[in-house]
Tab-separated table of N, CA and C in Angstrom:
chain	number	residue	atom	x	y	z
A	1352	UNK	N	-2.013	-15.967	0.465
A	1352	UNK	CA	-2.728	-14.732	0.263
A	1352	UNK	C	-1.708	-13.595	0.217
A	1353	UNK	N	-1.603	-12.494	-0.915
A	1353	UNK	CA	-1.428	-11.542	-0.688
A	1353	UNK	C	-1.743	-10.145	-0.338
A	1354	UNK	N	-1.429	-9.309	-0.209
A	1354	UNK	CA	-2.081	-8.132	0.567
A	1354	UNK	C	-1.225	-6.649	0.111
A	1355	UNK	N	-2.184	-6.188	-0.205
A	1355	UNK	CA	-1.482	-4.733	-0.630
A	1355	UNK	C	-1.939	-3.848	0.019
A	1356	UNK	N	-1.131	-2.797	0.443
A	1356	UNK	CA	-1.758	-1.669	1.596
A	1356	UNK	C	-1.278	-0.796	0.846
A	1357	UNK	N	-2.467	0.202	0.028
A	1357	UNK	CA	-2.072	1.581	-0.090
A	1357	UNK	C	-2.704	2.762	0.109
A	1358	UNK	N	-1.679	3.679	0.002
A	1358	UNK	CA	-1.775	4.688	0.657
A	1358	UNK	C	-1.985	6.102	-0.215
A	1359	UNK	N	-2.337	6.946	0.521
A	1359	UNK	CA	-2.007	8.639	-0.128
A	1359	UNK	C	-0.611	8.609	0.688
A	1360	UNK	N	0.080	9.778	0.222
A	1360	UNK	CA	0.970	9.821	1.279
A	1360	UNK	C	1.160	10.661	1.899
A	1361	UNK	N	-0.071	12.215	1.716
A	1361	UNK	CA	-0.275	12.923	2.398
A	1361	UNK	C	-1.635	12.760	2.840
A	1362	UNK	N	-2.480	11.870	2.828
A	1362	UNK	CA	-3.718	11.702	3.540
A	1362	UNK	C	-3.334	11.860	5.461
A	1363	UNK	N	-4.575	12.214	5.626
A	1363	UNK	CA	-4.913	12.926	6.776
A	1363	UNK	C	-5.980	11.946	7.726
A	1364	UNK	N	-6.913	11.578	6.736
A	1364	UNK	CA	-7.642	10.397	7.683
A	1364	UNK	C	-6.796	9.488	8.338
A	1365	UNK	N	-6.236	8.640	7.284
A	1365	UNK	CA	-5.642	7.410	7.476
A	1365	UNK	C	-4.035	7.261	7.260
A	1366	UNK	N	-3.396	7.922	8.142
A	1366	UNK	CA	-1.775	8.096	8.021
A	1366	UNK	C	-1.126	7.241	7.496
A	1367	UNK	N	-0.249	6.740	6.505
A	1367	UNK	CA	0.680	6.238	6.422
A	1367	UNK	C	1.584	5.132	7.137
A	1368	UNK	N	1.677	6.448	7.959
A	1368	UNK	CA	2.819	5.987	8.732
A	1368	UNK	C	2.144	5.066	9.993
A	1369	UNK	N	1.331	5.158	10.602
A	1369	UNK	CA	-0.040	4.153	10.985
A	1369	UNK	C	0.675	2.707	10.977
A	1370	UNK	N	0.198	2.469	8.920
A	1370	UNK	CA	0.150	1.513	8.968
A	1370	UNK	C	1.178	0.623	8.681
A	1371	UNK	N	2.338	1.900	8.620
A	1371	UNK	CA	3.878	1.122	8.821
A	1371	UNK	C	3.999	1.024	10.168
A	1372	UNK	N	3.691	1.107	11.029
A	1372	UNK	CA	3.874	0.967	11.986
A	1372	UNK	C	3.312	-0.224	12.806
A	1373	UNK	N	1.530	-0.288	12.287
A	1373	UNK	CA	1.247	-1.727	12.254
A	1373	UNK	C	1.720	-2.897	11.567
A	1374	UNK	N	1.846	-2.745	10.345
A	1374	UNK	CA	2.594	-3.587	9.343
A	1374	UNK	C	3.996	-3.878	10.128
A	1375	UNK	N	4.607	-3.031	11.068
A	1375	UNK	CA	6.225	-3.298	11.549
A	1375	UNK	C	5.822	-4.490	12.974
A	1376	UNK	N	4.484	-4.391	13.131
A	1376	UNK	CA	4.540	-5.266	14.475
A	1376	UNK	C	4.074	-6.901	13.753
A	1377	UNK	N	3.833	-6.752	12.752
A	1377	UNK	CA	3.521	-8.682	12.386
A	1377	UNK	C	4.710	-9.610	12.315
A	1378	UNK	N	4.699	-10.245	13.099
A	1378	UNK	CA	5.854	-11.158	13.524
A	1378	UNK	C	6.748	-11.949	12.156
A	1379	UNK	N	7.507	-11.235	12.143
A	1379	UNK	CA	8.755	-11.805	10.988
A	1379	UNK	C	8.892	-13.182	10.301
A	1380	UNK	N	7.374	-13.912	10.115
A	1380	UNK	CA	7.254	-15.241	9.467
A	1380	UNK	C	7.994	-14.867	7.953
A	1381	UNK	N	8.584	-15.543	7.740
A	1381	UNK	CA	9.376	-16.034	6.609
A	1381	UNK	C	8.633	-15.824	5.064
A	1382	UNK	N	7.875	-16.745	4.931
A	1382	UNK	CA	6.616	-16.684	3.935
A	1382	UNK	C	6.100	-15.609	4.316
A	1383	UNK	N	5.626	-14.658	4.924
A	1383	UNK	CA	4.801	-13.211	5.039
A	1383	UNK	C	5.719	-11.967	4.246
A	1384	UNK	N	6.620	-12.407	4.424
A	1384	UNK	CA	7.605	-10.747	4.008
A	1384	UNK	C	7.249	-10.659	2.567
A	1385	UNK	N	7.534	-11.547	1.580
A	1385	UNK	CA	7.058	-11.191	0.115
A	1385	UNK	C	5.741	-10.815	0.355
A	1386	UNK	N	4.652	-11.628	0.247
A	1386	UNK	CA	3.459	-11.389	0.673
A	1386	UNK	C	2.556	-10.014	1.085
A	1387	UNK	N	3.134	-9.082	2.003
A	1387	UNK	CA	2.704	-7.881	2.351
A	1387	UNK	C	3.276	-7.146	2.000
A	1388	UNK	N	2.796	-5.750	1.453
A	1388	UNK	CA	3.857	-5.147	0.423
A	1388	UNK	C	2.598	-3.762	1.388
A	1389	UNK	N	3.370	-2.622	1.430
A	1389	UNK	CA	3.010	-1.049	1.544
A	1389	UNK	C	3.242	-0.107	1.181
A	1390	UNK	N	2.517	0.093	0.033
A	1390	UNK	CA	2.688	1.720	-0.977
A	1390	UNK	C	2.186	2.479	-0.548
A	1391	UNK	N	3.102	3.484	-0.940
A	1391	UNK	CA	2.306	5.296	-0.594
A	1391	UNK	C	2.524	5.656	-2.320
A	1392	UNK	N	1.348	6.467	-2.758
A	1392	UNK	CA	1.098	6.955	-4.083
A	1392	UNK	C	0.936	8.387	-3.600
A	1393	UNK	N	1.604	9.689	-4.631
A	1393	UNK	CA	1.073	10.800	-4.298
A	1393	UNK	C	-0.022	10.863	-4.553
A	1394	UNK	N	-0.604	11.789	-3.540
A	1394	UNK	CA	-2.325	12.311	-3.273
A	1394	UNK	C	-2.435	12.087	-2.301
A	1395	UNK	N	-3.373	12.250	-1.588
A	1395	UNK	CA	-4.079	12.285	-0.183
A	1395	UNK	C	-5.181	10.730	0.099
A	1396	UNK	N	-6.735	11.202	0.505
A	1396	UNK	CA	-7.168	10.199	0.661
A	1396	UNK	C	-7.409	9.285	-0.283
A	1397	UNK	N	-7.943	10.276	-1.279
A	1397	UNK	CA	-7.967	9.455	-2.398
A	1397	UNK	C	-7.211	9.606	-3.641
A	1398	UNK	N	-6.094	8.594	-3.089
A	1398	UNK	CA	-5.038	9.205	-4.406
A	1398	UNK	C	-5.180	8.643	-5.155
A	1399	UNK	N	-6.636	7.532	-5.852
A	1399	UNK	CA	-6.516	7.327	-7.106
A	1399	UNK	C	-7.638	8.251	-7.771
A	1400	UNK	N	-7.602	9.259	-7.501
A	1400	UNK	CA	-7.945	10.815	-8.653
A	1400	UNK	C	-7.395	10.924	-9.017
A	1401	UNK	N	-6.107	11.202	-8.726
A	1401	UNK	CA	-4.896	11.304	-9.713
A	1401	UNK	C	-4.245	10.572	-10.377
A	1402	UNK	N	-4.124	10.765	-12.091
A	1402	UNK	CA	-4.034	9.619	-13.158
A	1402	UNK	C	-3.226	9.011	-12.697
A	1403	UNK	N	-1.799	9.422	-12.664
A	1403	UNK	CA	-0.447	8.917	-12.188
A	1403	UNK	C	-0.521	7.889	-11.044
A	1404	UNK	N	-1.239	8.191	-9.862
A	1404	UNK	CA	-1.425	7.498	-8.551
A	1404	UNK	C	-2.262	6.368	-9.359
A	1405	UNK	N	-3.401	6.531	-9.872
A	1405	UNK	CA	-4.225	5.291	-9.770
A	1405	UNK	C	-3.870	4.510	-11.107
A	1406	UNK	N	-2.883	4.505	-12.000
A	1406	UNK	CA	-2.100	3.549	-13.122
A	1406	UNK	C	-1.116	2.958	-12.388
A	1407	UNK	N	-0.317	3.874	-11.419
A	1407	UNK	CA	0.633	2.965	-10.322
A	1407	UNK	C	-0.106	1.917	-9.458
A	1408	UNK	N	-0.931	2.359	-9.309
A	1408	UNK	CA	-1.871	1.355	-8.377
A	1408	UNK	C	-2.668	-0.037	-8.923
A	1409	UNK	N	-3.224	0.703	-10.526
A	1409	UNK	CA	-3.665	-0.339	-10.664
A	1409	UNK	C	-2.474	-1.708	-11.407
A	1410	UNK	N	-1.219	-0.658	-11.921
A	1410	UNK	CA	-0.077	-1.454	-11.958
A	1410	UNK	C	0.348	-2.492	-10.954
A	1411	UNK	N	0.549	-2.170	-9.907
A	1411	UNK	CA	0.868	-2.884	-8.851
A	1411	UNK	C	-0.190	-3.953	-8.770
A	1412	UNK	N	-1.422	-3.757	-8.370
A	1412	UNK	CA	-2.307	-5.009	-8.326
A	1412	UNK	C	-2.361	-5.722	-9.630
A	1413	UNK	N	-2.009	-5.510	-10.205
A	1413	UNK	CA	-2.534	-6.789	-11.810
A	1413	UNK	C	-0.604	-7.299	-11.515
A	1414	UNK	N	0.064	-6.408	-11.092
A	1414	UNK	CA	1.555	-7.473	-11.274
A	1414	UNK	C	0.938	-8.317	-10.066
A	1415	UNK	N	0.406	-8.057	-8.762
A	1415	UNK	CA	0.462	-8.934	-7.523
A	1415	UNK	C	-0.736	-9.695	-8.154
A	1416	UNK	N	-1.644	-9.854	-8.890
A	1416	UNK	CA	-2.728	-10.871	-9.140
A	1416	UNK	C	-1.817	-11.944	-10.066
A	1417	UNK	N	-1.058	-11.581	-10.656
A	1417	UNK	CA	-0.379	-12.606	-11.565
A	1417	UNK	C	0.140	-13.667	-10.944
């Protein structure tokens, strides 16, 4: 399974930095490191309003579905 965590990177609900911080405590299995990946896109909560943010985004998921 893979897993994509993204982000605004000035959002206010749901910090960032949060979930680098959770993401920093999952125990260093070998097979996991490719696997979990954590973007920040400019914008806030919802940074796919913005064209740029949500073509990066949906970029990223169709490369990780492949």
């Amino acid at each position: 399974m893979n897993v994509l965590v993204g982000h605004g990177l000035f959002d206010l609900v749901t910090p960032y930095f949060g979930s680098k911080m959770a993401l920093d405590q999952l125990p260093p299995f070998a097979s996991a490191v490719d696997r979990v990946k954590l973007v920040a896109y400019s914008g806030g909560h919802m940074f796919y309003s913005r064209d740029a943010s949500r073509q990066a985004f949906r970029a990223e998921v169709e490369a990780m579905m492949k």
